[in-house]
Amino acid sequence: MAERAPRRINLLQSTPLRLTVGLISMFALVSLISLGAAYLVIRDSMQQSMRSDLTQEFAGFQAAPTAGAVAALVKAEAAVTRSDRRILSYTAPDGRHYGNGYIALTEDGFRVLSISKDDDLSQLTYLAVSRPLYGGRLTIAISRAQIDNLSDFFIKILLLSVLPTTAIGLTAGLVLARRTARRIRAIGDTLDKMAGGDLGARVPKLSGRRDDLSFIATHVDRMGQAQQSSVAALKQVSADIAHDLKTPIQRVAVMLNQAREMPDLPPQLEDLMHRAGQETEGIVATFQSLLQIAQIEGGSPKSRFAPVDLAVLAATFAEVYEPSAEETGHSLTVHAPADQQFMVTGDKVLLGQVLANLIENALRHTPDGTPIHIRLARDGVAVVLSVADKGPGIPEPERDNVLRRLYRLEQSRTTAGSGLGLSLVSVIADLHEARLTLESNEPGLRVSLRFPPSEGAIP
């Protein structure tokens, strides 16, 4: 039984979250561009309006007839004007200064100086117009506070609209990703079960929505139903053929035995009939194994499940096969720590057949004189049974294939056998919910069955 590959979905790599992040990023980018463009347009419009106001106001001072009149007008308006909003500065031809602030023109531009000790205008920004007038210089400056406040206003819009929307969108995307991940995981788990041989697995109905995942789940269920029906039909045909042919072939075997007992048979004919009888017995054994596999896959042996001591069972079968091992020089040993229990729940006859098939395979496919080890160990509360040899082993790409019915490796076609030994072991392992693994014994093959913990198991 192949080990099911774990399926974990990283939310950061899930499609819903990626789509959400992409859409939110696009929304944030468009919002930033829109806010930036709006800020630039409004700022330029305000600056243009302020420059127009400055030009018109300067034209009003130009209407004064003399420098004295300009000085008097500047002095009167400066008295009622706050310097942090608007500055009037006029330097008369005689060098006297009039206004609520002093604006000097340097190489670096305009420099605003305070007249009153209570006002500090050095840190404020202004938009100014400065031109000669009647032998002096008139400068009018308007505070840029509104434009500066405009940038703060747009930053607040950004913080109060774009960022919360982005955070809410990402949170919603994460929630959707988690919900979608659960549904995808359910579909993946169902596919894993089908790949592991459970063709009756179906996708659970997590929601009543009709969307693309529901569409996929429906088709996965249809595929599983079709495969289950096809496999059931093939198994039934296999069982029917084996059942229908078993009796006639047994009759042929009986007739061959009766013919061999007839007197005065030529030696060549007697040898030929003997070999034909052996082939017939092999065919009967093959059909018997096919029928047994069909019976096991039906689940009927589970009614005979009872506690089984694998240590006692392994020792019994090692003793049974000891004479056969001695004939070929094989050493058959059992390793089971006496201070541990190796109880499992199962069918004692079928578990014995597992041991018999694995021991026979090791005796048949390994060189004479090599060791065969039967080991029992505990993995927590689980029991692990393994049979290891020092033969040629099974190449890794072929290890799944040898569990198929009637499949034989190329180097094994000249040896006795039907290709059903490991297939029967796999079916019995599935019936007992044991995990079957084929590994390299460096050299050789190690076949392991990991049984789930049984009730009352003592680690």
Short mmCIF file of C-alpha atoms in Angstrom, two decimals:
data_model
loop_
_atom_site.label_atom_id
_atom_site.label_comp_id
_atom_site.label_asym_id
_atom_site.label_seq_id
_atom_site.Cartn_x
_atom_site.Cartn_y
_atom_site.Cartn_z
CA MET A 1 0.00 0.00 0.00
CA ALA A 2 1.63 3.21 -1.11
CA GLU A 3 2.13 5.91 1.47
CA ARG A 4 -0.11 8.88 0.91
CA ALA A 5 1.79 12.03 0.13
CA PRO A 6 0.93 14.88 2.49
CA ARG A 7 -0.85 17.76 0.85
CA ARG A 8 -0.32 21.13 2.49
CA ILE A 9 -1.35 24.42 0.95
CA ASN A 10 0.66 27.52 1.77
CA LEU A 11 -1.81 30.40 2.08
CA LEU A 12 0.82 32.85 0.86
CA GLN A 13 1.04 30.84 -2.37
CA SER A 14 -2.70 30.31 -2.82
CA THR A 15 -4.36 31.70 -5.93
CA PRO A 16 -7.17 33.63 -4.12
CA LEU A 17 -4.66 35.49 -1.94
CA ARG A 18 -2.40 36.21 -4.89
CA LEU A 19 -5.34 37.56 -6.89
CA THR A 20 -6.41 39.65 -3.92
CA VAL A 21 -2.91 41.06 -3.45
CA GLY A 22 -2.71 41.81 -7.17
CA LEU A 23 -6.07 43.61 -7.21
CA ILE A 24 -5.33 45.52 -4.01
CA SER A 25 -1.92 46.53 -5.34
CA MET A 26 -3.50 47.73 -8.57
CA PHE A 27 -6.16 49.65 -6.60
CA ALA A 28 -3.51 51.23 -4.37
CA LEU A 29 -1.37 52.19 -7.37
CA VAL A 30 -4.31 53.73 -9.22
CA SER A 31 -5.39 55.57 -6.07
CA LEU A 32 -1.89 56.95 -5.52
CA ILE A 33 -1.65 58.08 -9.13
CA SER A 34 -5.11 59.67 -8.96
CA LEU A 35 -4.40 61.44 -5.66
CA GLY A 36 -1.00 62.58 -6.92
CA ALA A 37 -2.47 63.92 -10.15
CA ALA A 38 -5.31 65.68 -8.29
CA TYR A 39 -2.81 67.22 -5.87
CA LEU A 40 -0.63 68.55 -8.67
CA VAL A 41 -3.60 69.97 -10.60
CA ILE A 42 -5.10 71.69 -7.52
CA ARG A 43 -1.70 72.98 -6.38
CA ASP A 44 -0.92 74.48 -9.79
CA SER A 45 -4.40 76.00 -9.98
CA MET A 46 -4.01 77.60 -6.54
CA GLN A 47 -0.56 78.93 -7.42
CA GLN A 48 -1.87 80.38 -10.66
CA SER A 49 -4.78 82.01 -8.83
CA MET A 50 -2.41 83.48 -6.22
CA ARG A 51 -0.10 84.86 -8.90
CA SER A 52 -3.08 86.43 -10.64
CA ASP A 53 -4.17 88.03 -7.37
CA LEU A 54 -0.63 89.36 -6.82
CA THR A 55 -0.53 90.86 -10.29
CA GLN A 56 -3.87 92.58 -9.84
CA GLU A 57 -2.91 93.89 -6.40
CA PHE A 58 0.40 95.22 -7.73
CA ALA A 59 -1.50 96.97 -10.50
CA GLY A 60 -3.61 98.72 -7.84
CA PHE A 61 -0.49 100.13 -6.16
CA GLN A 62 0.81 101.23 -9.55
CA ALA A 63 -2.27 103.48 -9.83
CA ALA A 64 -0.92 105.68 -7.00
CA PRO A 65 0.47 108.94 -8.45
CA THR A 66 3.67 109.27 -6.39
CA ALA A 67 6.09 107.34 -4.22
CA GLY A 68 4.65 109.07 -1.16
CA ALA A 69 1.17 107.95 -2.09
CA VAL A 70 2.45 104.35 -2.50
CA ALA A 71 4.18 104.54 0.89
CA ALA A 72 1.05 105.85 2.58
CA LEU A 73 -1.11 103.17 0.95
CA VAL A 74 1.32 100.38 1.93
CA LYS A 75 1.50 101.70 5.49
CA ALA A 76 -2.29 101.84 5.81
CA GLU A 77 -2.90 98.33 4.48
CA ALA A 78 0.03 96.81 6.40
CA ALA A 79 -1.50 98.06 9.66
CA VAL A 80 -4.59 95.88 9.18
CA THR A 81 -2.88 92.86 7.53
CA ARG A 82 -1.37 89.89 9.35
CA SER A 83 2.20 89.30 8.28
CA ASP A 84 1.87 85.51 8.40
CA ARG A 85 -0.77 85.72 5.66
CA ARG A 86 0.26 88.69 3.53
CA ILE A 87 3.34 90.86 3.50
CA LEU A 88 3.58 94.37 2.04
CA SER A 89 7.06 95.80 1.77
CA TYR A 90 7.97 99.07 0.09
CA THR A 91 11.42 100.66 0.10
CA ALA A 92 11.06 104.32 -0.82
CA PRO A 93 13.59 106.21 -2.96
CA ASP A 94 15.02 107.83 0.18
CA GLY A 95 15.72 104.34 1.67
CA ARG A 96 12.91 104.39 4.21
CA HIS A 97 10.94 101.13 4.61
CA TYR A 98 7.18 100.81 4.90
CA GLY A 99 5.10 97.67 5.51
CA ASN A 100 4.56 94.77 7.94
CA GLY A 101 7.63 92.80 6.89
CA TYR A 102 10.95 93.25 5.24
CA ILE A 103 11.64 91.24 2.09
CA ALA A 104 15.18 91.34 0.78
CA LEU A 105 16.07 90.12 -2.69
CA THR A 106 19.31 88.11 -2.65
CA GLU A 107 21.07 85.83 -5.11
CA ASP A 108 19.18 82.88 -3.60
CA GLY A 109 15.80 84.56 -4.01
CA PHE A 110 13.54 86.38 -1.62
CA ARG A 111 14.38 86.45 2.05
CA VAL A 112 11.64 87.32 4.52
CA LEU A 113 12.63 89.16 7.68
CA SER A 114 10.40 90.14 10.60
CA ILE A 115 9.93 93.74 11.65
CA SER A 116 8.30 92.99 15.02
CA LYS A 117 10.24 91.00 17.56
CA ASP A 118 7.05 89.06 18.32
CA ASP A 119 6.79 87.65 14.79
CA ASP A 120 9.15 85.08 13.27
CA LEU A 121 8.58 84.92 9.53
CA SER A 122 11.84 83.19 8.65
CA GLN A 123 10.27 79.70 8.60
CA LEU A 124 7.19 80.64 6.57
CA THR A 125 6.91 80.30 2.81
CA TYR A 126 5.42 82.91 0.50
CA LEU A 127 4.62 83.49 -3.14
CA ALA A 128 5.91 87.05 -3.95
CA VAL A 129 6.02 89.67 -6.68
CA SER A 130 8.73 92.36 -6.47
CA ARG A 131 9.13 95.22 -8.96
CA PRO A 132 10.61 98.73 -9.01
CA LEU A 133 8.03 101.47 -8.48
CA TYR A 134 8.67 105.26 -8.47
CA GLY A 135 12.35 104.89 -7.72
CA GLY A 136 11.77 102.43 -4.91
CA ARG A 137 10.86 98.71 -4.78
CA LEU A 138 7.46 97.30 -3.93
CA THR A 139 7.17 93.65 -2.86
CA ILE A 140 3.87 91.85 -2.23
CA ALA A 141 3.92 88.32 -0.81
CA ILE A 142 1.07 85.91 -0.09
CA SER A 143 1.49 83.00 2.30
CA ARG A 144 1.73 79.51 0.77
CA ALA A 145 0.09 78.01 3.86
CA GLN A 146 -2.97 76.92 1.89
CA ILE A 147 -0.81 75.07 -0.61
CA ASP A 148 1.25 73.50 2.16
CA ASN A 149 -1.91 72.46 3.97
CA LEU A 150 -3.15 70.93 0.74
CA SER A 151 -0.37 68.33 0.80
CA ASP A 152 -1.25 67.46 4.42
CA PHE A 153 -4.87 67.12 3.38
CA PHE A 154 -4.03 64.63 0.61
CA ILE A 155 -1.79 62.64 2.95
CA LYS A 156 -4.72 62.34 5.37
CA ILE A 157 -6.92 61.14 2.51
CA LEU A 158 -4.28 58.53 1.71
CA LEU A 159 -4.08 57.35 5.31
CA LEU A 160 -7.85 57.33 5.87
CA SER A 161 -8.93 55.75 2.58
CA VAL A 162 -6.24 53.85 0.68
CA LEU A 163 -4.46 52.20 3.59
CA PRO A 164 -7.61 50.99 5.43
CA THR A 165 -9.05 49.74 2.16
CA THR A 166 -5.82 47.86 1.46
CA ALA A 167 -5.78 46.32 4.94
CA ILE A 168 -9.46 45.31 4.74
CA GLY A 169 -8.93 43.86 1.25
CA LEU A 170 -5.92 41.81 2.33
CA THR A 171 -7.80 40.51 5.37
CA ALA A 172 -10.76 39.52 3.21
CA GLY A 173 -8.36 37.86 0.74
CA LEU A 174 -6.75 35.88 3.57
CA VAL A 175 -10.17 34.71 4.79
CA LEU A 176 -11.19 33.68 1.27
CA ALA A 177 -7.86 31.95 0.78
CA ARG A 178 -8.34 29.94 3.97
CA ARG A 179 -11.84 28.89 2.93
CA THR A 180 -10.67 28.00 -0.56
CA ALA A 181 -7.66 26.14 0.84
CA ARG A 182 -9.98 23.93 2.92
CA ARG A 183 -12.02 23.05 -0.15
CA ILE A 184 -8.92 22.42 -2.28
CA ARG A 185 -7.44 20.30 0.51
CA ALA A 186 -10.63 18.24 0.59
CA ILE A 187 -10.38 17.64 -3.17
CA GLY A 188 -6.67 16.81 -2.85
CA ASP A 189 -7.29 14.37 0.01
CA THR A 190 -9.97 12.64 -2.04
CA LEU A 191 -7.60 12.30 -5.00
CA ASP A 192 -4.91 10.93 -2.67
CA LYS A 193 -7.33 8.31 -1.37
CA MET A 194 -8.26 7.33 -4.90
CA ALA A 195 -4.59 7.10 -5.86
CA GLY A 196 -4.05 4.91 -2.79
CA GLY A 197 -6.73 2.48 -3.96
CA ASP A 198 -9.82 3.81 -2.15
CA LEU A 199 -12.01 4.34 -5.20
CA GLY A 200 -15.04 4.84 -2.98
CA ALA A 201 -13.67 8.15 -1.66
CA ARG A 202 -15.76 11.22 -2.52
CA VAL A 203 -15.30 14.95 -2.02
CA PRO A 204 -17.26 16.15 1.04
CA LYS A 205 -19.82 18.85 0.41
CA LEU A 206 -18.36 21.81 2.29
CA SER A 207 -20.80 24.40 0.99
CA GLY A 208 -23.85 24.73 -1.15
CA ARG A 209 -22.30 27.24 -3.52
CA ARG A 210 -22.07 26.47 -7.20
CA ASP A 211 -18.66 27.71 -8.31
CA ASP A 212 -15.60 26.43 -10.13
CA LEU A 213 -14.40 24.34 -7.16
CA SER A 214 -17.82 22.72 -6.86
CA PHE A 215 -17.66 22.00 -10.59
CA ILE A 216 -14.24 20.34 -10.15
CA ALA A 217 -15.41 18.38 -7.11
CA THR A 218 -18.42 17.07 -9.02
CA HIS A 219 -16.23 15.86 -11.86
CA VAL A 220 -13.76 14.27 -9.42
CA ASP A 221 -16.67 12.34 -7.89
CA ARG A 222 -17.86 11.30 -11.35
CA MET A 223 -14.37 10.14 -12.23
CA GLY A 224 -14.13 8.15 -8.98
CA GLN A 225 -17.54 6.59 -9.60
CA ALA A 226 -16.56 5.59 -13.14
CA GLN A 227 -13.23 4.13 -12.00
CA GLN A 228 -14.88 2.29 -9.13
CA SER A 229 -17.45 0.76 -11.48
CA SER A 230 -14.77 -0.23 -14.01
CA VAL A 231 -12.50 -1.79 -11.40
CA ALA A 232 -15.43 -3.60 -9.79
CA ALA A 233 -16.44 -4.97 -13.18
CA LEU A 234 -12.89 -6.12 -13.91
CA LYS A 235 -12.58 -7.76 -10.48
CA GLN A 236 -15.92 -9.50 -10.95
CA VAL A 237 -14.90 -10.77 -14.39
CA SER A 238 -11.59 -12.00 -12.96
CA ALA A 239 -13.34 -13.77 -10.11
CA ASP A 240 -15.96 -15.28 -12.43
CA ILE A 241 -13.33 -16.58 -14.84
CA ALA A 242 -11.26 -18.04 -12.01
CA HIS A 243 -14.33 -19.65 -10.45
CA ASP A 244 -15.64 -21.08 -13.72
CA LEU A 245 -12.28 -22.49 -14.82
CA LYS A 246 -11.09 -23.79 -11.49
CA THR A 247 -13.39 -26.84 -11.42
CA PRO A 248 -12.71 -28.02 -15.02
CA ILE A 249 -8.96 -27.67 -14.52
CA GLN A 250 -9.17 -29.65 -11.28
CA ARG A 251 -10.98 -32.37 -13.23
CA VAL A 252 -8.20 -32.36 -15.80
CA ALA A 253 -5.65 -32.73 -12.99
CA VAL A 254 -7.60 -35.72 -11.61
CA MET A 255 -7.77 -37.31 -15.07
CA LEU A 256 -4.02 -36.87 -15.53
CA ASN A 257 -3.38 -38.58 -12.19
CA GLN A 258 -5.68 -41.41 -13.17
CA ALA A 259 -3.93 -41.77 -16.53
CA ARG A 260 -0.52 -41.87 -14.81
CA GLU A 261 -1.73 -44.81 -12.69
CA MET A 262 -2.56 -46.90 -15.77
CA PRO A 263 -0.20 -49.86 -16.27
CA ASP A 264 2.36 -50.18 -19.04
CA LEU A 265 2.73 -46.42 -19.76
CA PRO A 266 5.77 -45.54 -21.86
CA PRO A 267 8.39 -43.70 -19.73
CA GLN A 268 8.30 -40.65 -22.01
CA LEU A 269 4.52 -40.39 -21.80
CA GLU A 270 4.60 -40.84 -18.01
CA ASP A 271 7.14 -38.00 -17.67
CA LEU A 272 5.10 -35.78 -19.98
CA MET A 273 1.91 -36.45 -17.99
CA HIS A 274 3.79 -35.73 -14.76
CA ARG A 275 4.90 -32.32 -16.04
CA ALA A 276 1.38 -31.62 -17.35
CA GLY A 277 0.02 -32.41 -13.90
CA GLN A 278 2.45 -29.99 -12.29
CA GLU A 279 1.44 -27.23 -14.71
CA THR A 280 -2.21 -27.97 -13.99
CA GLU A 281 -1.60 -27.71 -10.26
CA GLY A 282 0.09 -24.34 -10.84
CA ILE A 283 -2.93 -23.12 -12.82
CA VAL A 284 -5.27 -24.26 -10.04
CA ALA A 285 -3.13 -22.43 -7.47
CA THR A 286 -3.22 -19.26 -9.59
CA PHE A 287 -6.99 -19.37 -9.86
CA GLN A 288 -7.24 -20.07 -6.14
CA SER A 289 -5.13 -16.97 -5.41
CA LEU A 290 -7.30 -14.85 -7.73
CA LEU A 291 -10.43 -16.03 -5.96
CA GLN A 292 -8.84 -15.36 -2.58
CA ILE A 293 -7.84 -11.82 -3.63
CA ALA A 294 -11.40 -11.14 -4.79
CA GLN A 295 -12.75 -12.44 -1.48
CA ILE A 296 -10.34 -10.32 0.56
CA GLU A 297 -11.10 -7.17 -1.46
CA GLY A 298 -14.76 -7.73 -0.66
CA GLY A 299 -13.90 -7.26 3.03
CA SER A 300 -15.61 -10.47 4.22
CA PRO A 301 -12.56 -11.76 6.21
CA LYS A 302 -12.90 -8.80 8.60
CA SER A 303 -15.66 -10.70 10.37
CA ARG A 304 -12.99 -13.16 11.55
CA PHE A 305 -10.65 -10.52 13.00
CA ALA A 306 -9.25 -11.29 16.42
CA PRO A 307 -6.08 -10.52 18.41
CA VAL A 308 -3.03 -12.17 16.82
CA ASP A 309 0.44 -12.48 18.34
CA LEU A 310 2.80 -11.90 15.43
CA ALA A 311 5.80 -13.12 17.42
CA VAL A 312 4.23 -16.57 17.90
CA LEU A 313 3.01 -16.61 14.28
CA ALA A 314 6.46 -15.71 12.92
CA ALA A 315 8.15 -18.38 15.04
CA THR A 316 5.64 -20.99 13.84
CA PHE A 317 6.18 -20.27 10.16
CA ALA A 318 9.95 -20.08 10.59
CA GLU A 319 9.78 -23.59 12.07
CA VAL A 320 7.54 -24.78 9.21
CA TYR A 321 9.91 -23.51 6.51
CA GLU A 322 13.11 -24.49 8.33
CA PRO A 323 13.42 -27.84 6.46
CA SER A 324 13.03 -26.12 3.08
CA ALA A 325 15.63 -23.54 4.08
CA GLU A 326 18.07 -26.23 5.16
CA GLU A 327 17.76 -27.99 1.80
CA THR A 328 19.05 -24.85 0.01
CA GLY A 329 21.47 -23.77 2.73
CA HIS A 330 19.42 -20.68 3.70
CA SER A 331 19.48 -19.53 7.31
CA LEU A 332 16.01 -18.51 8.51
CA THR A 333 16.01 -16.45 11.73
CA VAL A 334 13.37 -14.59 13.73
CA HIS A 335 14.25 -11.42 15.69
CA ALA A 336 11.54 -10.47 18.19
CA PRO A 337 12.50 -8.87 21.54
CA ALA A 338 11.05 -10.98 24.33
CA ASP A 339 10.30 -7.95 26.53
CA GLN A 340 7.83 -6.48 24.02
CA GLN A 341 4.36 -7.45 22.81
CA PHE A 342 3.52 -7.73 19.13
CA MET A 343 -0.26 -8.07 19.20
CA VAL A 344 -2.32 -6.94 16.21
CA THR A 345 -5.96 -7.28 15.27
CA GLY A 346 -6.53 -9.35 12.16
CA ASP A 347 -7.14 -12.70 10.50
CA LYS A 348 -4.56 -15.21 11.71
CA VAL A 349 -4.82 -17.34 8.56
CA LEU A 350 -4.30 -14.41 6.21
CA LEU A 351 -1.42 -13.02 8.28
CA GLY A 352 0.14 -16.45 8.17
CA GLN A 353 -0.24 -16.44 4.40
CA VAL A 354 1.62 -13.11 4.31
CA LEU A 355 4.55 -14.70 6.13
CA ALA A 356 4.39 -17.79 3.94
CA ASN A 357 4.42 -15.76 0.70
CA LEU A 358 7.29 -13.54 1.83
CA ILE A 359 9.39 -16.48 3.03
CA GLU A 360 8.73 -18.47 -0.15
CA ASN A 361 9.67 -15.46 -2.29
CA ALA A 362 12.91 -15.07 -0.36
CA LEU A 363 13.74 -18.78 -0.69
CA ARG A 364 12.89 -18.79 -4.40
CA HIS A 365 14.66 -15.62 -5.53
CA THR A 366 17.83 -15.53 -3.40
CA PRO A 367 21.07 -17.52 -3.87
CA ASP A 368 21.52 -20.70 -1.85
CA GLY A 369 23.21 -20.21 1.48
CA THR A 370 22.12 -16.58 2.02
CA PRO A 371 20.36 -15.46 5.23
CA ILE A 372 16.68 -14.56 5.57
CA HIS A 373 15.67 -12.45 8.56
CA ILE A 374 12.17 -12.05 10.00
CA ARG A 375 12.07 -9.05 12.32
CA LEU A 376 9.45 -7.65 14.63
CA ALA A 377 9.79 -4.18 16.11
CA ARG A 378 7.66 -1.46 17.62
CA ASP A 379 7.24 2.08 16.36
CA GLY A 380 5.44 3.70 19.27
CA VAL A 381 2.27 1.63 19.62
CA ALA A 382 2.47 0.36 16.02
CA VAL A 383 3.94 -3.06 15.15
CA VAL A 384 6.36 -3.43 12.24
CA LEU A 385 6.89 -6.84 10.61
CA SER A 386 9.69 -7.16 8.04
CA VAL A 387 11.24 -9.96 5.99
CA ALA A 388 14.70 -9.19 4.59
CA ASP A 389 17.00 -11.18 2.33
CA LYS A 390 20.33 -10.79 0.53
CA GLY A 391 19.13 -11.55 -2.99
CA PRO A 392 19.10 -9.41 -6.14
CA GLY A 393 16.31 -7.23 -4.76
CA ILE A 394 13.77 -5.29 -6.80
CA PRO A 395 14.73 -2.11 -8.72
CA GLU A 396 13.02 0.96 -7.28
CA PRO A 397 11.02 1.76 -10.48
CA GLU A 398 9.57 -1.77 -10.37
CA ARG A 399 8.48 -1.83 -6.72
CA ASP A 400 4.99 -0.54 -7.42
CA ASN A 401 4.59 -2.81 -10.45
CA VAL A 402 5.33 -6.05 -8.56
CA LEU A 403 2.26 -5.40 -6.42
CA ARG A 404 0.08 -5.73 -9.51
CA ARG A 405 -1.59 -9.03 -10.27
CA LEU A 406 0.31 -11.50 -12.45
CA TYR A 407 3.21 -9.05 -12.89
CA ARG A 408 6.65 -10.66 -12.91
CA LEU A 409 10.11 -9.20 -13.27
CA GLU A 410 12.10 -10.20 -16.31
CA GLN A 411 14.68 -12.11 -14.24
CA SER A 412 11.89 -13.99 -12.41
CA ARG A 413 10.11 -15.39 -15.46
CA THR A 414 12.28 -18.53 -15.45
CA THR A 415 11.44 -19.34 -11.81
CA ALA A 416 8.29 -20.96 -10.47
CA GLY A 417 5.44 -18.71 -9.45
CA SER A 418 2.37 -16.92 -10.73
CA GLY A 419 3.17 -13.29 -9.98
CA LEU A 420 0.43 -13.13 -7.34
CA GLY A 421 2.50 -13.52 -4.17
CA LEU A 422 3.23 -9.85 -3.46
CA SER A 423 -0.13 -8.83 -4.90
CA LEU A 424 -1.85 -11.05 -2.33
CA VAL A 425 0.38 -9.61 0.41
CA SER A 426 -0.62 -6.09 -0.67
CA VAL A 427 -4.34 -6.94 -0.59
CA ILE A 428 -4.04 -8.52 2.87
CA ALA A 429 -2.09 -5.48 4.09
CA ASP A 430 -4.84 -3.17 2.83
CA LEU A 431 -7.46 -5.29 4.57
CA HIS A 432 -5.55 -4.89 7.87
CA GLU A 433 -4.89 -1.17 7.19
CA ALA A 434 -1.16 -1.91 7.31
CA ARG A 435 1.33 0.16 5.32
CA LEU A 436 3.34 -2.04 2.96
CA THR A 437 6.77 -0.83 1.85
CA LEU A 438 9.44 -2.42 -0.32
CA GLU A 439 12.97 -1.18 0.38
CA SER A 440 16.53 -2.06 -0.47
CA ASN A 441 18.33 -4.22 2.10
CA GLU A 442 21.70 -3.22 0.62
CA PRO A 443 21.86 -5.72 -0.97
CA GLY A 444 18.59 -7.58 -1.22
CA LEU A 445 14.98 -6.75 -0.50
CA ARG A 446 13.26 -5.81 2.73
CA VAL A 447 9.45 -6.02 2.80
CA SER A 448 7.87 -4.26 5.78
CA LEU A 449 4.30 -4.06 7.07
CA ARG A 450 3.48 -1.38 9.63
CA PHE A 451 0.30 -2.35 11.45
CA PRO A 452 -1.84 0.30 13.16
CA PRO A 453 -2.06 0.08 16.96
CA SER A 454 -4.64 -2.42 18.17
CA GLU A 455 -6.91 -1.98 21.18
CA GLY A 456 -5.08 -2.64 24.41
CA ALA A 457 -1.66 -2.47 22.76
CA ILE A 458 1.24 -1.97 25.21
CA PRO A 459 4.23 -0.01 23.87
#
